[in-house]
Each structure stands twice: as C-alpha cells, then as structure tokens.
JSON list of C-alpha atoms in Angstrom, two decimals:
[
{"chain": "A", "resi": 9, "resn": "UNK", "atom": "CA", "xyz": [-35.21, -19.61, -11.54]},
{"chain": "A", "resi": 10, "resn": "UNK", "atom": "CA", "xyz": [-35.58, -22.69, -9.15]},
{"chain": "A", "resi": 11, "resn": "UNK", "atom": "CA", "xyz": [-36.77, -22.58, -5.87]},
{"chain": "A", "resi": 12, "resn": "UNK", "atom": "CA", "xyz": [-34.62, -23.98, -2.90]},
{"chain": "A", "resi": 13, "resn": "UNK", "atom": "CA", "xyz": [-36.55, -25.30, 0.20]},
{"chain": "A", "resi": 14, "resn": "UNK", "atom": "CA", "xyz": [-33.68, -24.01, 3.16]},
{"chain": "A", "resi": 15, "resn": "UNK", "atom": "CA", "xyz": [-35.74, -26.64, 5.11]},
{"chain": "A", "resi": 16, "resn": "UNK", "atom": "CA", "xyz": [-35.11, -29.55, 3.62]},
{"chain": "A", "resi": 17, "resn": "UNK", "atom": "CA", "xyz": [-31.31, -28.65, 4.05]},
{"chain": "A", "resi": 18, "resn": "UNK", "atom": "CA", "xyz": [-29.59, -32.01, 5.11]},
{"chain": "A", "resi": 19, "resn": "UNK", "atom": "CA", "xyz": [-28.69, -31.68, 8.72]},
{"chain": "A", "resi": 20, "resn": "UNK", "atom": "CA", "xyz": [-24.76, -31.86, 8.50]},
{"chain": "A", "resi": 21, "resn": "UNK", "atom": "CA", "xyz": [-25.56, -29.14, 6.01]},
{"chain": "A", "resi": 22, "resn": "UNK", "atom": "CA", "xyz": [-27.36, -26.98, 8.05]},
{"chain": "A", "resi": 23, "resn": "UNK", "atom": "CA", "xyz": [-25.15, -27.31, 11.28]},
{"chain": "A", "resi": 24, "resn": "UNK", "atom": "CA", "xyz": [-22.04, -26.28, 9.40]},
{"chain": "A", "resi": 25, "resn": "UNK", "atom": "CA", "xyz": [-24.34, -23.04, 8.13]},
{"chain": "A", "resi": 26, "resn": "UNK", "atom": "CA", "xyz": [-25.43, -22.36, 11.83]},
{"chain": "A", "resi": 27, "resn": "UNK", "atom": "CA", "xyz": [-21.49, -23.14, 12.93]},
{"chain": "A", "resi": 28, "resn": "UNK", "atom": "CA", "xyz": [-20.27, -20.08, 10.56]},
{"chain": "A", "resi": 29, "resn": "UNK", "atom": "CA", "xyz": [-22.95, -17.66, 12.11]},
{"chain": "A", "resi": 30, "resn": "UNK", "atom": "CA", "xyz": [-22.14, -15.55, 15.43]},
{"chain": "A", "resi": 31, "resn": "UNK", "atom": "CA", "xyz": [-24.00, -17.49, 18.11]},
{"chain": "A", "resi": 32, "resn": "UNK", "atom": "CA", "xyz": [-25.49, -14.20, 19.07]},
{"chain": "A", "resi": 33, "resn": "UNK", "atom": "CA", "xyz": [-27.30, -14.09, 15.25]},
{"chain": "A", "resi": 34, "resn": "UNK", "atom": "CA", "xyz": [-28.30, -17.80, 15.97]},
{"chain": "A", "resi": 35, "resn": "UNK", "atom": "CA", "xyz": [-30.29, -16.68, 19.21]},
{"chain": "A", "resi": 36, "resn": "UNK", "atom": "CA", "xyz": [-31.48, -13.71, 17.92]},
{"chain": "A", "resi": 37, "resn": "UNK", "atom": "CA", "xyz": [-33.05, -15.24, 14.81]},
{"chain": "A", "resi": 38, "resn": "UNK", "atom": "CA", "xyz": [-31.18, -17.37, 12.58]},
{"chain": "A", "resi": 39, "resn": "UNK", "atom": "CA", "xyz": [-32.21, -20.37, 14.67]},
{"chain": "A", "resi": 40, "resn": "UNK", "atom": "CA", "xyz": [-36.49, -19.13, 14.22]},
{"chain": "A", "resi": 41, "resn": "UNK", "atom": "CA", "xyz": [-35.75, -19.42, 10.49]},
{"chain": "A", "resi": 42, "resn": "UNK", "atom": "CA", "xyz": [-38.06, -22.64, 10.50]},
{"chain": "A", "resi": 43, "resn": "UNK", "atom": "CA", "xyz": [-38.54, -25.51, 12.66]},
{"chain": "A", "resi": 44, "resn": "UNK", "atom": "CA", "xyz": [-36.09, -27.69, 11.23]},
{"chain": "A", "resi": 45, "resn": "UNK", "atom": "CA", "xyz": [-33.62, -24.53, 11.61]},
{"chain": "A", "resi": 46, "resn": "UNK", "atom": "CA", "xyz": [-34.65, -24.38, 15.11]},
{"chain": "A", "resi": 47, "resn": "UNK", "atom": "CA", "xyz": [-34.21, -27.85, 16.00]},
{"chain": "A", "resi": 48, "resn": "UNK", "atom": "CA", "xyz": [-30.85, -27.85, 14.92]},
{"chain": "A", "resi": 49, "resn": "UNK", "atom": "CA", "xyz": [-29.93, -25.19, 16.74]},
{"chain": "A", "resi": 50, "resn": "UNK", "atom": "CA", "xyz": [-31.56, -26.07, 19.49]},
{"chain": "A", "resi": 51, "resn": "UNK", "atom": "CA", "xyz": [-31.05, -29.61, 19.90]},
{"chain": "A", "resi": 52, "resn": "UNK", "atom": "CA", "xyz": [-27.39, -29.81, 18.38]},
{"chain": "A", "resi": 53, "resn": "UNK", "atom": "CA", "xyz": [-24.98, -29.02, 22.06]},
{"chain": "A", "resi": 54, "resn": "UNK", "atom": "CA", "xyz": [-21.78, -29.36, 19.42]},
{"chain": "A", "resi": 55, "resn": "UNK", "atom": "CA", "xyz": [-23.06, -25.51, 18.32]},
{"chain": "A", "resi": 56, "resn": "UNK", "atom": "CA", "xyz": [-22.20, -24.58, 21.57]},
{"chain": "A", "resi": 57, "resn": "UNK", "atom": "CA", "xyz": [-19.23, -25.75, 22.91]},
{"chain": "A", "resi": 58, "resn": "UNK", "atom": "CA", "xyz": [-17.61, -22.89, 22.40]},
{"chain": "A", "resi": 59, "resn": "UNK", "atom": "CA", "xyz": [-19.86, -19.79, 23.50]},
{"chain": "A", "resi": 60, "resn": "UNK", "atom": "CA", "xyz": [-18.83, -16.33, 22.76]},
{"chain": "A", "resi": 61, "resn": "UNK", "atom": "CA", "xyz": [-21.64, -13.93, 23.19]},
{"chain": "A", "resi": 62, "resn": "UNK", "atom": "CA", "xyz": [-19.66, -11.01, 23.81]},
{"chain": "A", "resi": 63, "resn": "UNK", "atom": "CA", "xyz": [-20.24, -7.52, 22.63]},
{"chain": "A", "resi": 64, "resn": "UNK", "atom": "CA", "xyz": [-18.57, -6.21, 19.58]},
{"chain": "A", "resi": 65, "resn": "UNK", "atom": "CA", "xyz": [-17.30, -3.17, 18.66]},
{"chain": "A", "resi": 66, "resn": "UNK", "atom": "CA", "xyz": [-20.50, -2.12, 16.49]},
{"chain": "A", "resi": 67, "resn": "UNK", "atom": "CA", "xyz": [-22.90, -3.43, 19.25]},
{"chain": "A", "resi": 68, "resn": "UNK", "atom": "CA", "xyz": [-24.70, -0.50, 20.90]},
{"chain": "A", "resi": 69, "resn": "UNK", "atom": "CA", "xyz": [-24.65, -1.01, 24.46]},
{"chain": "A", "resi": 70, "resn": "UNK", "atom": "CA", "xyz": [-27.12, -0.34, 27.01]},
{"chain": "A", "resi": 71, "resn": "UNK", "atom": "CA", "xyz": [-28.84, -1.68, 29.85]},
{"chain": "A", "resi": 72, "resn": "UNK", "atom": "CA", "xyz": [-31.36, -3.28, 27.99]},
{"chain": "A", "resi": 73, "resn": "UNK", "atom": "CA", "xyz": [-28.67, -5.09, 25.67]},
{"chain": "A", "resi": 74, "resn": "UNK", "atom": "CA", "xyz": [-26.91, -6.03, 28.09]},
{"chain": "A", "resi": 75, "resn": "UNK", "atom": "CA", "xyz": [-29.63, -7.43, 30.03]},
{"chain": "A", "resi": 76, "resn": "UNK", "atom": "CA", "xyz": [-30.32, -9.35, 26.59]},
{"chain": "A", "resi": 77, "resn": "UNK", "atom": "CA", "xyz": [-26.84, -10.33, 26.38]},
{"chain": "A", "resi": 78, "resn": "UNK", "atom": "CA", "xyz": [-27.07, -11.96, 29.79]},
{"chain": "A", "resi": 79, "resn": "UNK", "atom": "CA", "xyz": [-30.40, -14.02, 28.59]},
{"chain": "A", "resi": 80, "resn": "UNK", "atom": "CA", "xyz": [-28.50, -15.02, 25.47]},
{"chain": "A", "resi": 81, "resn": "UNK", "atom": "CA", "xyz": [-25.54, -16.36, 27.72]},
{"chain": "A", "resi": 82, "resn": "UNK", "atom": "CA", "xyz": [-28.01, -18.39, 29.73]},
{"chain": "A", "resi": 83, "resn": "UNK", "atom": "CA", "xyz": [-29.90, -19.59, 26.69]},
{"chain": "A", "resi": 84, "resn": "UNK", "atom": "CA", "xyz": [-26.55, -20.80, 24.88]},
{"chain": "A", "resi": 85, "resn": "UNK", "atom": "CA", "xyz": [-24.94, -22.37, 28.12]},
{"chain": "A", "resi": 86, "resn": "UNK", "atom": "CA", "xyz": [-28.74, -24.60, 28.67]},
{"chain": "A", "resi": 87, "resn": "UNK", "atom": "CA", "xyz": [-27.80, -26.03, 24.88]},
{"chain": "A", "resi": 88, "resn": "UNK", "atom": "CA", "xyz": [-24.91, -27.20, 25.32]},
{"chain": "A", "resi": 89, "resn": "UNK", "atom": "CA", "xyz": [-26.04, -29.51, 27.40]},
{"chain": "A", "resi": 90, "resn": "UNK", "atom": "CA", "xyz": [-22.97, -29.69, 30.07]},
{"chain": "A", "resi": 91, "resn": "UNK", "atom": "CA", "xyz": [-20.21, -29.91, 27.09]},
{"chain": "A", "resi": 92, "resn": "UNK", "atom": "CA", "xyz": [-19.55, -26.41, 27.04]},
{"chain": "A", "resi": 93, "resn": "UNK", "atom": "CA", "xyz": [-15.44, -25.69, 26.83]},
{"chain": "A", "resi": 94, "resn": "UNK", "atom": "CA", "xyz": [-15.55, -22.26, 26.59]},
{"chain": "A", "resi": 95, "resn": "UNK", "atom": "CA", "xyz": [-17.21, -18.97, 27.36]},
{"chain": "A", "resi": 96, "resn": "UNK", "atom": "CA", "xyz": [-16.38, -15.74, 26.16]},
{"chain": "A", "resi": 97, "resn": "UNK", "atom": "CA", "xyz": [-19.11, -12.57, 27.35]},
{"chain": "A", "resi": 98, "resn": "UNK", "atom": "CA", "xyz": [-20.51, -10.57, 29.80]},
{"chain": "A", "resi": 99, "resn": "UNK", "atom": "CA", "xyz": [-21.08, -12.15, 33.09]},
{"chain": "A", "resi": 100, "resn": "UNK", "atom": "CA", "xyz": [-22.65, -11.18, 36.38]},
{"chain": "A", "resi": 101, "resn": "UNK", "atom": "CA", "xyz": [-22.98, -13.11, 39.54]},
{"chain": "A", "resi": 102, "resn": "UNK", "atom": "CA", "xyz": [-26.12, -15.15, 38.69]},
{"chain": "A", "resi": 103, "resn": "UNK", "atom": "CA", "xyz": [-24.76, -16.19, 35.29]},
{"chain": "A", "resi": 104, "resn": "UNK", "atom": "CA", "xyz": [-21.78, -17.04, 36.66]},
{"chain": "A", "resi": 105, "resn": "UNK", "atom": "CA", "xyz": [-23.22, -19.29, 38.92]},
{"chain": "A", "resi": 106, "resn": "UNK", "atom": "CA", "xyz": [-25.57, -20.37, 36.22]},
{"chain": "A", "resi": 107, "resn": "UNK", "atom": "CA", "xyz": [-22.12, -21.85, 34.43]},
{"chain": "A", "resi": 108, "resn": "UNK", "atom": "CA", "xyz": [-20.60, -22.78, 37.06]},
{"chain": "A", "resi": 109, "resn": "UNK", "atom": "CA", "xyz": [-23.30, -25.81, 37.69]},
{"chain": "A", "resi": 110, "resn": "UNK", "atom": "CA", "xyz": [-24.10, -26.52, 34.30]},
{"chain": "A", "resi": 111, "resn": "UNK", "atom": "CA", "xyz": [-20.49, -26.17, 32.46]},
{"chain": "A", "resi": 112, "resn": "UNK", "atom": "CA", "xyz": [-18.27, -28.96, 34.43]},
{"chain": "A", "resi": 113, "resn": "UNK", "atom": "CA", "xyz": [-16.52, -29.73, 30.95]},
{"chain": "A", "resi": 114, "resn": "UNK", "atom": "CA", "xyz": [-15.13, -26.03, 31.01]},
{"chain": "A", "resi": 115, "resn": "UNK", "atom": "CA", "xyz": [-11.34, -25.43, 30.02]},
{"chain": "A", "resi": 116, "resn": "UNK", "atom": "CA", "xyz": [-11.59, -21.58, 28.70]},
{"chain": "A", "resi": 117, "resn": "UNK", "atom": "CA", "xyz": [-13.13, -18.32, 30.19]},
{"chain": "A", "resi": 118, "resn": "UNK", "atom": "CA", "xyz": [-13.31, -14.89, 29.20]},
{"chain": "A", "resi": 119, "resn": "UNK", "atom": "CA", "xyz": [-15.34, -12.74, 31.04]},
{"chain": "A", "resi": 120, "resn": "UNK", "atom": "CA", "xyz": [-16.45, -8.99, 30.50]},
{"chain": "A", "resi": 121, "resn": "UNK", "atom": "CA", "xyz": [-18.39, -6.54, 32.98]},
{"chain": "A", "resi": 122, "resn": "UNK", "atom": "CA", "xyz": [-19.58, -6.37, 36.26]},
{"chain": "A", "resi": 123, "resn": "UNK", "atom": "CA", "xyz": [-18.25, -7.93, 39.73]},
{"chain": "A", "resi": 124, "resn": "UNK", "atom": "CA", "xyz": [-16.36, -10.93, 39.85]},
{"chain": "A", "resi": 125, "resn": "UNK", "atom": "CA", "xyz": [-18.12, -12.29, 43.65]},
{"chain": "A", "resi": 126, "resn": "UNK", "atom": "CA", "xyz": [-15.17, -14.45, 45.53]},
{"chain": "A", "resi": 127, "resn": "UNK", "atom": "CA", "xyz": [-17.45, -16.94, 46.64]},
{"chain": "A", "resi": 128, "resn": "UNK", "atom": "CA", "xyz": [-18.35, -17.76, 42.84]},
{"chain": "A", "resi": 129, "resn": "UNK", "atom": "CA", "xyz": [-14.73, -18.00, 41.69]},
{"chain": "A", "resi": 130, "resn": "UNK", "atom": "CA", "xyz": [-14.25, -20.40, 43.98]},
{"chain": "A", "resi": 131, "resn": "UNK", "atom": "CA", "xyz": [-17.40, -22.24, 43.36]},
{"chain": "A", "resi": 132, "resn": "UNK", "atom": "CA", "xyz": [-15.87, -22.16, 39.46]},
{"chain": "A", "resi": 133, "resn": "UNK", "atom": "CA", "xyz": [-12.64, -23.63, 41.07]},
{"chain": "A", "resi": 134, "resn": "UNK", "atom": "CA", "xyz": [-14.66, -26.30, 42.56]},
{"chain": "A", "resi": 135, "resn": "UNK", "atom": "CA", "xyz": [-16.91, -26.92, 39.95]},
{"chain": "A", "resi": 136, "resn": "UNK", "atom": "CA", "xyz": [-14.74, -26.61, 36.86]},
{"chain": "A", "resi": 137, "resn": "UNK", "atom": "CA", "xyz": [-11.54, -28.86, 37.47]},
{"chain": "A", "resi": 138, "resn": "UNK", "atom": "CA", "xyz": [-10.81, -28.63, 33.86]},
{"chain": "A", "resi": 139, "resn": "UNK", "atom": "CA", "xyz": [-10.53, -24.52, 33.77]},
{"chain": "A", "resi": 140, "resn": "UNK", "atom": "CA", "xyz": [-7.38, -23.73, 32.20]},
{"chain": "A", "resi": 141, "resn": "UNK", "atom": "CA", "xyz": [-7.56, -20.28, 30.84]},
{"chain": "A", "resi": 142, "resn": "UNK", "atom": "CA", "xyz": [-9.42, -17.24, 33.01]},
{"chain": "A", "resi": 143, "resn": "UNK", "atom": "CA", "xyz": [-9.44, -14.13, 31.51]},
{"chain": "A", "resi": 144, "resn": "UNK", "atom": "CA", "xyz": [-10.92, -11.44, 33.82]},
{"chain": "A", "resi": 145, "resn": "UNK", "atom": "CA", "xyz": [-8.92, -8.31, 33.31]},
{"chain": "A", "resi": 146, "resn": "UNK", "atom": "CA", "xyz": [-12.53, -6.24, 32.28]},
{"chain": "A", "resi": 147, "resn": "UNK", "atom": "CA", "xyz": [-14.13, -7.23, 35.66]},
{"chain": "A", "resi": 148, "resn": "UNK", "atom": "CA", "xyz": [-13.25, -6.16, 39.34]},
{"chain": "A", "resi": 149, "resn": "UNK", "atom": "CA", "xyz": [-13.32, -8.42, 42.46]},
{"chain": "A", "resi": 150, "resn": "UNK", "atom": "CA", "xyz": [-15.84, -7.65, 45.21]},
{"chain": "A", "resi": 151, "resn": "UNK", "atom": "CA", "xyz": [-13.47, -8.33, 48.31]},
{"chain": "A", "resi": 152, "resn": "UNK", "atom": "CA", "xyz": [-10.15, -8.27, 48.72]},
{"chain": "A", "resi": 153, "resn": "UNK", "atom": "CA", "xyz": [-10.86, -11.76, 50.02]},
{"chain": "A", "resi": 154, "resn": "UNK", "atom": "CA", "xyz": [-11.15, -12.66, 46.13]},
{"chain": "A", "resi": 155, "resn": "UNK", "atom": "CA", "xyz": [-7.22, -12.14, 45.85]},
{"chain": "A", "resi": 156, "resn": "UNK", "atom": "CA", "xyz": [-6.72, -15.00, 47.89]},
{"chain": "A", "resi": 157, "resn": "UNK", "atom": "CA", "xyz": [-8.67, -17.30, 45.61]},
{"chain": "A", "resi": 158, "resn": "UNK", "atom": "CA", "xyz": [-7.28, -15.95, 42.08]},
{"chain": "A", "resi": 159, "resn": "UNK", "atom": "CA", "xyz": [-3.63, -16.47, 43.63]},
{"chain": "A", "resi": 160, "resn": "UNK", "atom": "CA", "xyz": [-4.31, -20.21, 43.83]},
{"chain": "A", "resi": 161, "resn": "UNK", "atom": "CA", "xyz": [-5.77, -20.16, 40.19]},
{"chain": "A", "resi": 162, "resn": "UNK", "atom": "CA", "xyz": [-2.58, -17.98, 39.29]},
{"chain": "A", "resi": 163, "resn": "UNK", "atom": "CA", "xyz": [-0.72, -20.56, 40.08]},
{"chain": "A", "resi": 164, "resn": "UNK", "atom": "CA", "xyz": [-2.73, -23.64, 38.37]},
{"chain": "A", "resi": 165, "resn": "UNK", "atom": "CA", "xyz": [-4.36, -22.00, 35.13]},
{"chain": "A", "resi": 166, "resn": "UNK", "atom": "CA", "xyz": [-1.74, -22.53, 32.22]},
{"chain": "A", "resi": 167, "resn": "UNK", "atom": "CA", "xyz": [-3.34, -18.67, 30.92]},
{"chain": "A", "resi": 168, "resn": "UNK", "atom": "CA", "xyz": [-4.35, -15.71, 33.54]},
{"chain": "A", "resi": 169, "resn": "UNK", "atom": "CA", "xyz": [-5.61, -12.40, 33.08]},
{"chain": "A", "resi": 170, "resn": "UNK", "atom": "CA", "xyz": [-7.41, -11.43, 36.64]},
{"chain": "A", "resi": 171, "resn": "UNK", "atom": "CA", "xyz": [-9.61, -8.71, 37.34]},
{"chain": "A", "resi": 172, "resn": "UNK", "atom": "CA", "xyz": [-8.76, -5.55, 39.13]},
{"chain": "A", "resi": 173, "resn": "UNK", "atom": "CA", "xyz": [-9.37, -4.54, 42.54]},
{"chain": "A", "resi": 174, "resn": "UNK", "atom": "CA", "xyz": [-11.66, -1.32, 42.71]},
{"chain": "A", "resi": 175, "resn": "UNK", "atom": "CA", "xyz": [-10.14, 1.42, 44.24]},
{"chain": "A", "resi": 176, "resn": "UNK", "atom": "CA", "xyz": [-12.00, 2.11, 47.19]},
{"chain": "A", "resi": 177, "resn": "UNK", "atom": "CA", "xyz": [-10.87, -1.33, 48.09]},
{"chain": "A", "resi": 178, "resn": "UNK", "atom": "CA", "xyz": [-7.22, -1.02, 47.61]},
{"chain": "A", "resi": 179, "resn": "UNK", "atom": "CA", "xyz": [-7.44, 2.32, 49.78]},
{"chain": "A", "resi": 180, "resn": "UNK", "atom": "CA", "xyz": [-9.03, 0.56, 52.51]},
{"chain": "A", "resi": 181, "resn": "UNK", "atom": "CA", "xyz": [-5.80, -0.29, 53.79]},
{"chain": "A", "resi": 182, "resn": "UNK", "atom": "CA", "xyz": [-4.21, 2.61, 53.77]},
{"chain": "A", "resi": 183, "resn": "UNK", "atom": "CA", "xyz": [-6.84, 5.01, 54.81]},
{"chain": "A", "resi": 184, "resn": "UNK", "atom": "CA", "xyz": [-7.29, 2.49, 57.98]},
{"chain": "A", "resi": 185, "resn": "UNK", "atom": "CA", "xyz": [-3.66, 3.03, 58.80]},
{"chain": "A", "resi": 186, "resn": "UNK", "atom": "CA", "xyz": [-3.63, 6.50, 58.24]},
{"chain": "A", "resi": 187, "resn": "UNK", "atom": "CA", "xyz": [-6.98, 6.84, 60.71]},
{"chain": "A", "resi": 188, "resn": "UNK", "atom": "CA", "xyz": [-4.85, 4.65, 63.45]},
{"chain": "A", "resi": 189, "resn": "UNK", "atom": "CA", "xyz": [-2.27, 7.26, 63.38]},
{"chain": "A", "resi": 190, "resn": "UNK", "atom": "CA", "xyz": [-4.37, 10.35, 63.90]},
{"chain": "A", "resi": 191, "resn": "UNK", "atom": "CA", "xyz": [-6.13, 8.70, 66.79]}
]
C-alpha cells in the first residue's frame, strides 16, 4: 500500500478539502492537522466568507459550549480578514460588536441566542451598509427602544426576521396604565 503525505497536498487542493468541512470541525481540529493544514486555514480569508458556526441539532449544548461557540465565532470572523458576507450563530453583545467593526463587507446575518442590545443594531446599521438579510427571530431586544431601530431596517433589508420583545417588556405598558388608573 502507498503512503500519501496529506501535507504535501497542493494548496487549491487542500482549500477545497477545508471548504467541504463545517467551519466549526476546521476550528476545532481539522485546521491543527499539520502546519501546512493550518496555514491554509488560517491564512486563506476566502474559507470564511461565509461563517456559520451555529449549533446543530446533535450538538449538546451547555454553557461551556456555548461559551466555545462564541470563541469559535470570534476566531472565524479575525480570518476573514474584513471580507466576511455572512454570519450564521450564536451571538451576544460583545461578539456582536466584535463583527460589527471587523465585518464592513457584510450582506447576510443570522443570529441565535441571547439579547439583541439596540445600541449594537444600530452600530451594525452604521457599520454594515451592505446588510441585506437579518434574521433575528431566536433573539429578544433589550429595550423597547430597539423597535425603533429594526423598523428602519424593516424597511431597507430585502429579508427580515426580527427578534421578539420579552414579555416583561411588552407589559410595561400596560401594567403602567393600569397603575395610573388605580391611583
């Protein structure tokens, strides 16, 4: 039987390998195969223009995964060196900001988890002129405040899912003008 050195793999070779692997399996090890594994997958931004790091069905999911899910997101978003397009995965506030200042090419997100903050969907708006598809229906808005700012986008994305408003802040309203009429 011959041996095959997997390093020696031509590069176009080896990118279209990397390419057919989840991105999360490229983080977690695929890309510390070997060096010349890693460089590719390190140094090649065309990997990770499109960035889904989401959770799947099979995934167990903790605090500690997603924790590791948020370091993945971070990891795959400093690769693509500014030409990421899209983003699918769990998001909190500080990776949120994290791709709003380094993904300025950005046409396509799909977020999962946690609070959307108002003052970071507008710093998307600002910051990602290109966003065409937000798809937030998993997350919540912190403020009603938020509404405000995912009306405009309503109206400019060409695709919109928003997020919910929790329910203690869609009560607030009510429950104010309920107390004004007691008093």
């Amino acid at each position: 039987m011959e041996k095959h050195d997997w390093a020696a793999l031509p590069r176009d070779i080896l990118l279209e390998i990397l390419g057919r692997l989840r991105q999360v399996d490229v983080l977690r090890g695929a890309g510390l195969a070997c060096a010349s594994w890693w460089r590719a997958a390190v140094e090649e931004p065309a990997l990770w223009r499109t960035i889904d790091v989401a959770f799947n069905e099979e995934d167990h999911i903790n605090q500690q995964a997603y924790e590791a899910r948020l370091a993945m997101a971070r990891a795959a978003v400093d690769r693509s060196a500014s030409q990421c397009e899209s983003f699918r995965g769990v998001a909190d506030g500080d990776l949120l900001a994290y791709l709003t200042a380094r993904a300025p090419s950005l046409r396509s997100l799909h977020l999962t988890g946690r609070f959307l903050f108002s003052t970071l969907l507008g710093l998307l708006e600002q910051y990602c002129p290109r966003l065409e598809v937000l798809d937030a229906d998993d997350c919540v808005t912190d403020e009603p405040t938020g509404w405000r700012v995912l009306f405009r986008w309503h109206r400019k994305l060409k695709v919109f899912r928003g997020p919910s408003l929790p329910y203690f802040f869609s009560m607030a309203p009510v429950v104010a003008s309920a107390k004004s009429r007691i008093i």
